[in-house]
PDB file of C-alpha atoms in Angstrom:
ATOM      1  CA  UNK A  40       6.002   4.453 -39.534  1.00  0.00           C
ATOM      2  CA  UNK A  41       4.451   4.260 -42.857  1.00  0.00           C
ATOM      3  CA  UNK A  42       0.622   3.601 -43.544  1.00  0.00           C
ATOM      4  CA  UNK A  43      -0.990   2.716 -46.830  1.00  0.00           C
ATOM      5  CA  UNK A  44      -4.590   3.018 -47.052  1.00  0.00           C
ATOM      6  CA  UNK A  45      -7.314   1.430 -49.408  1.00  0.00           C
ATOM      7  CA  UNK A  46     -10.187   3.503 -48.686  1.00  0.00           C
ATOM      8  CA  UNK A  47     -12.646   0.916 -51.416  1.00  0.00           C
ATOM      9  CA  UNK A  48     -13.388  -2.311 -49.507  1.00  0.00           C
ATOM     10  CA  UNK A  49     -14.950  -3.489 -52.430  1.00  0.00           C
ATOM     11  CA  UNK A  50     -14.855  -2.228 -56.590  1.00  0.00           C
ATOM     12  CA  UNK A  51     -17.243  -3.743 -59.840  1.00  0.00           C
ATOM     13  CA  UNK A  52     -16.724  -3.059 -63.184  1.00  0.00           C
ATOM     14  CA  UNK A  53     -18.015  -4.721 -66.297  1.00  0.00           C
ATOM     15  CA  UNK A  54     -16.049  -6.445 -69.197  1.00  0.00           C
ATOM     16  CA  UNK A  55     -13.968  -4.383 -71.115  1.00  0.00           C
ATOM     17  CA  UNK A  56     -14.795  -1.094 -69.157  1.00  0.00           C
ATOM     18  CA  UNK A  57     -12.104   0.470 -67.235  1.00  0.00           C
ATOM     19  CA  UNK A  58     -11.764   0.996 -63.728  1.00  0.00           C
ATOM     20  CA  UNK A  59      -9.669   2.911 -60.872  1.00  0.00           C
ATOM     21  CA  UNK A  60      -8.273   1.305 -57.828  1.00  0.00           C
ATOM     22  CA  UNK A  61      -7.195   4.175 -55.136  1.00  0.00           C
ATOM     23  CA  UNK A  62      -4.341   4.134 -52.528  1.00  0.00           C
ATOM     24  CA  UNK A  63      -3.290   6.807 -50.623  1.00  0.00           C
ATOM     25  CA  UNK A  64       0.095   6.467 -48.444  1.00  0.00           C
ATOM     26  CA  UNK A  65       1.494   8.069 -45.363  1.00  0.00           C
ATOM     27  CA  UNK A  66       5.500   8.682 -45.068  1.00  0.00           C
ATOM     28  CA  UNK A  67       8.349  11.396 -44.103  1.00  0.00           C
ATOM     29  CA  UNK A  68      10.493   9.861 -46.871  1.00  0.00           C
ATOM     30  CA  UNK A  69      11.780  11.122 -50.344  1.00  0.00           C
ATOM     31  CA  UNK A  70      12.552   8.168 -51.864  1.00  0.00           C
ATOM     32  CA  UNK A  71      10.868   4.815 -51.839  1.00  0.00           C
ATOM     33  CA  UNK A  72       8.862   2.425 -53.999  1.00  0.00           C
ATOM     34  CA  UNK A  73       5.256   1.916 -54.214  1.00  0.00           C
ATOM     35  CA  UNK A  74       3.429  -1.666 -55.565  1.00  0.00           C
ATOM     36  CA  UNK A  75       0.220  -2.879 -56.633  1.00  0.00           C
ATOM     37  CA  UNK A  76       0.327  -6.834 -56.040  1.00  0.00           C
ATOM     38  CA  UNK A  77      -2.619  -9.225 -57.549  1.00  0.00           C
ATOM     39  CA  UNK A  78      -4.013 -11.983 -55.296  1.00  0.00           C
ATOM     40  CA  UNK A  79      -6.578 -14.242 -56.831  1.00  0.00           C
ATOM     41  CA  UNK A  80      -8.508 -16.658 -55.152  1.00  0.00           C
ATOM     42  CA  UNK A  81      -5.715 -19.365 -55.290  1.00  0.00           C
ATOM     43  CA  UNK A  82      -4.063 -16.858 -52.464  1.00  0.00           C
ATOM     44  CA  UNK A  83      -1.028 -16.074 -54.485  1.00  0.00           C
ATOM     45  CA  UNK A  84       0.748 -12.621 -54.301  1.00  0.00           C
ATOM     46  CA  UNK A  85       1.194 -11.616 -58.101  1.00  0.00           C
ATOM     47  CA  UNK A  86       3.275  -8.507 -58.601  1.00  0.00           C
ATOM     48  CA  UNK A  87       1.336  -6.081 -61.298  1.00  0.00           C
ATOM     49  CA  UNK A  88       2.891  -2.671 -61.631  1.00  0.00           C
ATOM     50  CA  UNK A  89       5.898  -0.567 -59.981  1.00  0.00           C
ATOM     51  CA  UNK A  90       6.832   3.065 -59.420  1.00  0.00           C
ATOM     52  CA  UNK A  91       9.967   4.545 -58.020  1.00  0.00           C
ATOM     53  CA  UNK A  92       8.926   7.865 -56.080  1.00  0.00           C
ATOM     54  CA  UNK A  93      11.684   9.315 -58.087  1.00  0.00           C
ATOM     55  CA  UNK A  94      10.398   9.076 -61.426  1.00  0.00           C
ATOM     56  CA  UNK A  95       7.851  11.417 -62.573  1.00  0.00           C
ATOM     57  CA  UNK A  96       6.513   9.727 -65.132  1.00  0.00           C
ATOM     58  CA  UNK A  97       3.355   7.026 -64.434  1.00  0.00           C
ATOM     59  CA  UNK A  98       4.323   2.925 -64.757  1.00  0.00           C
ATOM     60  CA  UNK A  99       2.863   1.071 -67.331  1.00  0.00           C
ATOM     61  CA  UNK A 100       2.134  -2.812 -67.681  1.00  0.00           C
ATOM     62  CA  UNK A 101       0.051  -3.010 -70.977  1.00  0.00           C
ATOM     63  CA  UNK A 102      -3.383  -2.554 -69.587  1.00  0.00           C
ATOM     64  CA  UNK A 103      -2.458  -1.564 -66.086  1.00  0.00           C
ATOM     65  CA  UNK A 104      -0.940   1.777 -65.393  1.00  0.00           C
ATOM     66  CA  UNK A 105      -0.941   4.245 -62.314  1.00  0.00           C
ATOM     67  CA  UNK A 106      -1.451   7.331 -61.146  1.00  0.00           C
ATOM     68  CA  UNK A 107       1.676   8.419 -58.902  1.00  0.00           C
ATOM     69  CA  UNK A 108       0.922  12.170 -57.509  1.00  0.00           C
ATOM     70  CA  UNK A 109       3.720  12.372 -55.501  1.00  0.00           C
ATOM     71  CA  UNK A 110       2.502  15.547 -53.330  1.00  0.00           C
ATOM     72  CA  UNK A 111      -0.730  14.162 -52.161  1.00  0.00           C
ATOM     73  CA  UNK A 112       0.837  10.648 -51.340  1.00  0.00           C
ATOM     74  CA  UNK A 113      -1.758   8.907 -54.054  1.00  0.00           C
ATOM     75  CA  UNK A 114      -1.252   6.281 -55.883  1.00  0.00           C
ATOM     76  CA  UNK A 115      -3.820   4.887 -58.150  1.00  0.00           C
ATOM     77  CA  UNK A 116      -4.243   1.830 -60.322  1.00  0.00           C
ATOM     78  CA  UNK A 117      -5.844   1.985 -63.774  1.00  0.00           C
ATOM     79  CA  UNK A 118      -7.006  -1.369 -65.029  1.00  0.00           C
ATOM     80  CA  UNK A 119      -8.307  -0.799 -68.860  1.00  0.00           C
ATOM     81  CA  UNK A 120     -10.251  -3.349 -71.043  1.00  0.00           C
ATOM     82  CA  UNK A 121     -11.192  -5.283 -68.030  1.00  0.00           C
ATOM     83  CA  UNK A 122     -11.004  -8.741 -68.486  1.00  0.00           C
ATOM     84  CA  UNK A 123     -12.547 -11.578 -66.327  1.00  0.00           C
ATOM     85  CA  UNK A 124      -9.055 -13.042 -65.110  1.00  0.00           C
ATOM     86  CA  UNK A 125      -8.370  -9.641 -63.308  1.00  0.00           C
ATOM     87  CA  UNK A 126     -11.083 -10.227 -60.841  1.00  0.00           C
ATOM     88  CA  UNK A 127      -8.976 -10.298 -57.827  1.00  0.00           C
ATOM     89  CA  UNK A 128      -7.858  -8.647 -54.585  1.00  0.00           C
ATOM     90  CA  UNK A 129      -5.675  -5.891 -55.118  1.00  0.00           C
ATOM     91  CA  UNK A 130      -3.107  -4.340 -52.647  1.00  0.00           C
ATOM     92  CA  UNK A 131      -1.011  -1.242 -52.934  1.00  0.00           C
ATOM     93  CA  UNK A 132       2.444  -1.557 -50.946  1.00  0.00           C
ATOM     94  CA  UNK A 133       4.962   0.683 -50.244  1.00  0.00           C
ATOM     95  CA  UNK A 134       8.484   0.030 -49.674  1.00  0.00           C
ATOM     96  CA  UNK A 135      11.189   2.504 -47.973  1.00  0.00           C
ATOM     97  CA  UNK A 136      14.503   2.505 -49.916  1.00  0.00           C
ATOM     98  CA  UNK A 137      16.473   3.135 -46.631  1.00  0.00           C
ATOM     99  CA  UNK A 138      18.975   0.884 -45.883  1.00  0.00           C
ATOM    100  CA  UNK A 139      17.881  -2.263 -43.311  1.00  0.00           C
ATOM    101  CA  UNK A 140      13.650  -1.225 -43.810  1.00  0.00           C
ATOM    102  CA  UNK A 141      12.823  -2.472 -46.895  1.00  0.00           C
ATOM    103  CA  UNK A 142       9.684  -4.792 -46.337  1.00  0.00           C
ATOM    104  CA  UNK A 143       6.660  -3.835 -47.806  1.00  0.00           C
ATOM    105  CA  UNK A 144       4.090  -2.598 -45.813  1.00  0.00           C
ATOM    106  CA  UNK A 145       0.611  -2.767 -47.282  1.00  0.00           C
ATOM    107  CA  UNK A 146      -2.574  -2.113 -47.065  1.00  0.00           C
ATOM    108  CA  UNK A 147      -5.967  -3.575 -46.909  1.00  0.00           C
ATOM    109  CA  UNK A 148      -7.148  -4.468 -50.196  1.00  0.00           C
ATOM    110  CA  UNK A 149      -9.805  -3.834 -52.558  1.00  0.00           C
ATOM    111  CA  UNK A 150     -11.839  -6.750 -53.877  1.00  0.00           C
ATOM    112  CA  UNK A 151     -12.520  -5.912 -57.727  1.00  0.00           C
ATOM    113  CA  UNK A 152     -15.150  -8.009 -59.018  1.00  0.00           C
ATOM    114  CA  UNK A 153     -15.615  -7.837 -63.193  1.00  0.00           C
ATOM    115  CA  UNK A 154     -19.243  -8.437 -64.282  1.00  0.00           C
ATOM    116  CA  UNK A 155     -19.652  -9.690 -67.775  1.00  0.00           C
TER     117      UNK A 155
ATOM    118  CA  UNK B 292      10.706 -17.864 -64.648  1.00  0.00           C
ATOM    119  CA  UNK B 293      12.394 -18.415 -61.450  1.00  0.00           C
ATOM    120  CA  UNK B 294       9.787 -18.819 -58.311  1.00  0.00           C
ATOM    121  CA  UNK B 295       9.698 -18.845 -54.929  1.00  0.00           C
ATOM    122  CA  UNK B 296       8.413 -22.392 -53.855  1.00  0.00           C
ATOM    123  CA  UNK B 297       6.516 -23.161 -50.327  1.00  0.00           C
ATOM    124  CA  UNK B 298       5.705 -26.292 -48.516  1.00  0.00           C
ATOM    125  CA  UNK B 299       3.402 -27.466 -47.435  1.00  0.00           C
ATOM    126  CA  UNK B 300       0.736 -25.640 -49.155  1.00  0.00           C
ATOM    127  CA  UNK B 301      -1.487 -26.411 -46.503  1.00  0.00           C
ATOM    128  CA  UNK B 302      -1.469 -27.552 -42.802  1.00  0.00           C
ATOM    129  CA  UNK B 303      -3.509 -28.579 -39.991  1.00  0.00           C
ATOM    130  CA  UNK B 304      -2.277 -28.865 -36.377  1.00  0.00           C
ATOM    131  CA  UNK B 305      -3.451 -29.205 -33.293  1.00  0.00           C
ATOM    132  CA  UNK B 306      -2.950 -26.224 -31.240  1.00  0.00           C
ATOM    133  CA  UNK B 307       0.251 -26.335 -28.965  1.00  0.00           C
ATOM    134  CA  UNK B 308       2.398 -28.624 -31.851  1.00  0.00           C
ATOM    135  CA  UNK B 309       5.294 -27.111 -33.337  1.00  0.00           C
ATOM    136  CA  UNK B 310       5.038 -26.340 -37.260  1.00  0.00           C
ATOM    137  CA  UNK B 311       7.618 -25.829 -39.432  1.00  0.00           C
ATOM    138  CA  UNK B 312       6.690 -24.025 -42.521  1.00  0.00           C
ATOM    139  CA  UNK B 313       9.314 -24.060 -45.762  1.00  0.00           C
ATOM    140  CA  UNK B 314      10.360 -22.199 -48.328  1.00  0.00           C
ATOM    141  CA  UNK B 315      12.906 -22.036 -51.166  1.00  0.00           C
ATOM    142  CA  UNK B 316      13.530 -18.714 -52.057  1.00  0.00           C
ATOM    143  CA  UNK B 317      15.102 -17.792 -55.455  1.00  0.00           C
ATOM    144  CA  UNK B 318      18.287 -18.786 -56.039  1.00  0.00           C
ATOM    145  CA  UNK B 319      20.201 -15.689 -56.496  1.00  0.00           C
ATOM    146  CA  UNK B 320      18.005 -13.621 -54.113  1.00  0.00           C
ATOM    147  CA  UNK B 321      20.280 -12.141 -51.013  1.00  0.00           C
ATOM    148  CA  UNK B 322      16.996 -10.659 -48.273  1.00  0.00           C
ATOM    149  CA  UNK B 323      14.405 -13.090 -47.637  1.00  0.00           C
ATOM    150  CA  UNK B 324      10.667 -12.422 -45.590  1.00  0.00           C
ATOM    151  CA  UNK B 325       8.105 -14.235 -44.284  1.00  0.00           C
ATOM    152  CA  UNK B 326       4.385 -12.346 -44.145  1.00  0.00           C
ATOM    153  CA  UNK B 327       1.396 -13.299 -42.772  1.00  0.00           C
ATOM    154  CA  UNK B 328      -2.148 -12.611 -43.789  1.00  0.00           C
ATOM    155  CA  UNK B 329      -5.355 -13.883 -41.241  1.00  0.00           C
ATOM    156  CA  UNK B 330      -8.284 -14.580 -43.544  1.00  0.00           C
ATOM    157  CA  UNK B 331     -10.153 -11.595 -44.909  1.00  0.00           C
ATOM    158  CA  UNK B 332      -7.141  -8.971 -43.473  1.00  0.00           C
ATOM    159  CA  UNK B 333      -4.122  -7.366 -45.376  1.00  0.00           C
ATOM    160  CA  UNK B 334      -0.607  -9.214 -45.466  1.00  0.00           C
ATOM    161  CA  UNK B 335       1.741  -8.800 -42.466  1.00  0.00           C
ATOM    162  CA  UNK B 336       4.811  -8.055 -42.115  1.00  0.00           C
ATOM    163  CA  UNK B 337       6.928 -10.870 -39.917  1.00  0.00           C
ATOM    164  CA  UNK B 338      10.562 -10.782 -40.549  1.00  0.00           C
ATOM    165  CA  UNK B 339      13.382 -10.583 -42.998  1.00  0.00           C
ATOM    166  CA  UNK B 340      16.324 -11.881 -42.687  1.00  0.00           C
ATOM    167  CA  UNK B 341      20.143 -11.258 -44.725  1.00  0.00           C
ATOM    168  CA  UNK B 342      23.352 -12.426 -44.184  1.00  0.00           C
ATOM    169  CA  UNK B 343      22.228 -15.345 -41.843  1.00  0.00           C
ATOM    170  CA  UNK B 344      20.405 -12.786 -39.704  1.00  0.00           C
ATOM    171  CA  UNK B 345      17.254 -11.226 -38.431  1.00  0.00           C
ATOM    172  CA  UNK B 346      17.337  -8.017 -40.129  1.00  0.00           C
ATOM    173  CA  UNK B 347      14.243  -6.941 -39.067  1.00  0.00           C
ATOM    174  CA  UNK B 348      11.189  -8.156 -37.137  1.00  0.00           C
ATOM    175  CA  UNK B 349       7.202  -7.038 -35.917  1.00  0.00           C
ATOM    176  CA  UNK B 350       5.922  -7.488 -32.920  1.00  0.00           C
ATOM    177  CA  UNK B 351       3.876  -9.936 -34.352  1.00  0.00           C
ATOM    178  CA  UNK B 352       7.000 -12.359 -34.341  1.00  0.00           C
ATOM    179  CA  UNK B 353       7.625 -12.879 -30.713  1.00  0.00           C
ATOM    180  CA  UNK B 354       9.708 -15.471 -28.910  1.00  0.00           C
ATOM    181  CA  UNK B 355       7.273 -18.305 -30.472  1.00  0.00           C
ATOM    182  CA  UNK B 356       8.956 -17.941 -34.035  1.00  0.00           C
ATOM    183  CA  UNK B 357      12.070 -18.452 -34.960  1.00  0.00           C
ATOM    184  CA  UNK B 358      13.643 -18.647 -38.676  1.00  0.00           C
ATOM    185  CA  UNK B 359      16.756 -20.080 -39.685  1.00  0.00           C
ATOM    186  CA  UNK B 360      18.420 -20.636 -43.641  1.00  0.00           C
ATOM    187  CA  UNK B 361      19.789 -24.424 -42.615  1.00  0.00           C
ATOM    188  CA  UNK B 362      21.220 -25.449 -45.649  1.00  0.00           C
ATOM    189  CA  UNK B 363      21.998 -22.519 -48.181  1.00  0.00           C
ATOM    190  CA  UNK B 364      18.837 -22.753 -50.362  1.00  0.00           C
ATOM    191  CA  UNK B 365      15.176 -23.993 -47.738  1.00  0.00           C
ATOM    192  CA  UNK B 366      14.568 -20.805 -45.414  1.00  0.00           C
ATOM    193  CA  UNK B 367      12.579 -21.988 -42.590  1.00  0.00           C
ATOM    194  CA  UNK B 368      10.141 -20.437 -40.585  1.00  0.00           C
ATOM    195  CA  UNK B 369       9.407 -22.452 -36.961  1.00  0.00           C
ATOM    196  CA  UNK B 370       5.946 -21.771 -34.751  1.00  0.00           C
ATOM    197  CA  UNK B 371       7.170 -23.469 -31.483  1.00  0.00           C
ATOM    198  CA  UNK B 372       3.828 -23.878 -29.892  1.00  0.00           C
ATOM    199  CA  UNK B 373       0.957 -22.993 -32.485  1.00  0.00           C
ATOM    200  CA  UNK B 374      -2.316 -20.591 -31.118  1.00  0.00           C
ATOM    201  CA  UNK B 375      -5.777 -21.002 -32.758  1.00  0.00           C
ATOM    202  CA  UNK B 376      -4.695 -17.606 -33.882  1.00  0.00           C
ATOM    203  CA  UNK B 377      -2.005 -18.307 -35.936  1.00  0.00           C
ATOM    204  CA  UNK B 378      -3.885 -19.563 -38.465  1.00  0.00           C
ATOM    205  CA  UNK B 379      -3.363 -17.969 -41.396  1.00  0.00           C
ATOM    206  CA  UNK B 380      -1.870 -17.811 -44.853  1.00  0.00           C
ATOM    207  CA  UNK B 381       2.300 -17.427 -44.763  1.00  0.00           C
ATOM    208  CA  UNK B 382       3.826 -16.228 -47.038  1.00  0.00           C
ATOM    209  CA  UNK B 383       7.602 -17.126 -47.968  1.00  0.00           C
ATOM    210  CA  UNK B 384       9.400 -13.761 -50.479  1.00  0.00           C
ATOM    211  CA  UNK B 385      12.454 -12.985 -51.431  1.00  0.00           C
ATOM    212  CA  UNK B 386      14.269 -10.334 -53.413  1.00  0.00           C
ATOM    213  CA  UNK B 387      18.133  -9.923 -55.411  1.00  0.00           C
ATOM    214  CA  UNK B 388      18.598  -6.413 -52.884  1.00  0.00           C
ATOM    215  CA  UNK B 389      17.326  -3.830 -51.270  1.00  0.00           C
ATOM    216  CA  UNK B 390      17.203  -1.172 -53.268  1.00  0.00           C
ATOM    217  CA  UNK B 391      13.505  -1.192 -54.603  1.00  0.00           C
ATOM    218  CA  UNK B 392      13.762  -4.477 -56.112  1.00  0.00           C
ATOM    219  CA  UNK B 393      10.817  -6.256 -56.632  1.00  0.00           C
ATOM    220  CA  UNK B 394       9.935  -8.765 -53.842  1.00  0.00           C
ATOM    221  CA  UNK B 395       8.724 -11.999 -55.128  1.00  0.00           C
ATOM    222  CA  UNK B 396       6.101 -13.927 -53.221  1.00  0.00           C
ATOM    223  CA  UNK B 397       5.397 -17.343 -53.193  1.00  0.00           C
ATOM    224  CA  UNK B 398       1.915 -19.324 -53.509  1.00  0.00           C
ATOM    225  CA  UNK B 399       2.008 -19.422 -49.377  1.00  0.00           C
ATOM    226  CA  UNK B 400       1.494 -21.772 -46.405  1.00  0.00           C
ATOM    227  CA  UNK B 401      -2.106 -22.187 -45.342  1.00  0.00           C
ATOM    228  CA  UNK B 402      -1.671 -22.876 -41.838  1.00  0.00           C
ATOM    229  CA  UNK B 403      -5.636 -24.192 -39.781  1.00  0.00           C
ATOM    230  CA  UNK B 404      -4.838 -24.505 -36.089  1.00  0.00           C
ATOM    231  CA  UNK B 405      -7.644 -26.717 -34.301  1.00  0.00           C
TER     232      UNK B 405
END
């Protein structure tokens, strides 16, 4: 079974500085699609940025981008120009592209805190 | 922008009730979920369901849940006889397909079992 792993509990950064979320994920698959989801204190699940294992080049969302090393089964978030509204959890989830095991399987968050 | 939509947004039970938690997922989504996330831990995995079906389910979603799609567009998910452990936040998603779309969550289902 898959794993995905958030080795920082908890992350600070100040306004405007940037700042590097890690995930690291566990599979026996080729292809598949990895996720970093947003959840604010009002609880909500807030999609931010995706990657498909099978393109090379790193997502971009404006500030947000990632760092997808496919080898070492990494997958970092990049959150530039931190603003106060991105203070959130963060989770990295991966999802299988086989047929019938698509849920998303996360893992267990880092809480990024933005100091102003 | 199309969203998934929950109700209640939050509910309190006494422990041993029945609690029916809804959802109406986006309207041309085809593989709907339901997660789970216990205060302070990651989200969990419960079920999806396609065609009418349980596609797939954890072992967290034993013979005490159930989940049906009633009427075409509410997708229900039914805790026959609630545990001070199920409280949690649920979490109602959907997607159009399987094939690395994005799954869309909604604002979820705090559920407080007293």
């Amino acid at each position: 079974a898959q794993t995905v792993t958030q080795s920082q509990p908890e992350m600070s950064v100040q306004e405007a500085e940037t700042v590097t979320l890690s995930c690291t994920y566990d599979t026996s698959e080729s292809d598949y699609y990895l996720f970093w989801y947003k959840q604010p204190p009002s609880r909500q699940m807030i999609l931010v940025i995706r990657q498909e294992a099978y393109k090379q080049q790193n997502a971009t969302e404006n500030r947000f981008s990632v760092n997808f090393q496919k080898a070492a089964k990494s997958f970092s978030l990049k959150i530039s120009d931190s603003q106060l509204g991105d203070a959130a959890m963060y989770f990295c989830a991966y999802r299988s592209e086989i047929q019938g095991a698509q849920k998303l399987v996360f893992g267990q968050g880092t809480r990024l805190t933005i100091n102003p | 922008e199309p969203e998934v939509t929950q109700t209640p947004s939050h509910q309190v039970t006494q422990m041993g009730q029945e609690v029916i938690l809804r959802c109406v997922p986006i309207s041309n989504h085809l593989y709907f979920y339901w997660y789970r996330q216990i205060l302070g831990q990651k989200v969990e995995f419960l079920v999806s369901f396609y065609n009418n079906e349980i596609s797939e389910k954890s072992e967290i979603f034993d013979d005490q849940f159930s989940v049906e799609r009633p009427d075409g567009s509410n997708f229900t998910l039914k805790i026959r006889s609630t545990k001070l452990e199920d409280s949690a936040m649920y979490f109602c998603a959907s997607t159009r397909a399987y094939e690395g779309n994005t799954i869309y969550f909604g604002e979820g289902s705090w559920l407080t079992v007293v």
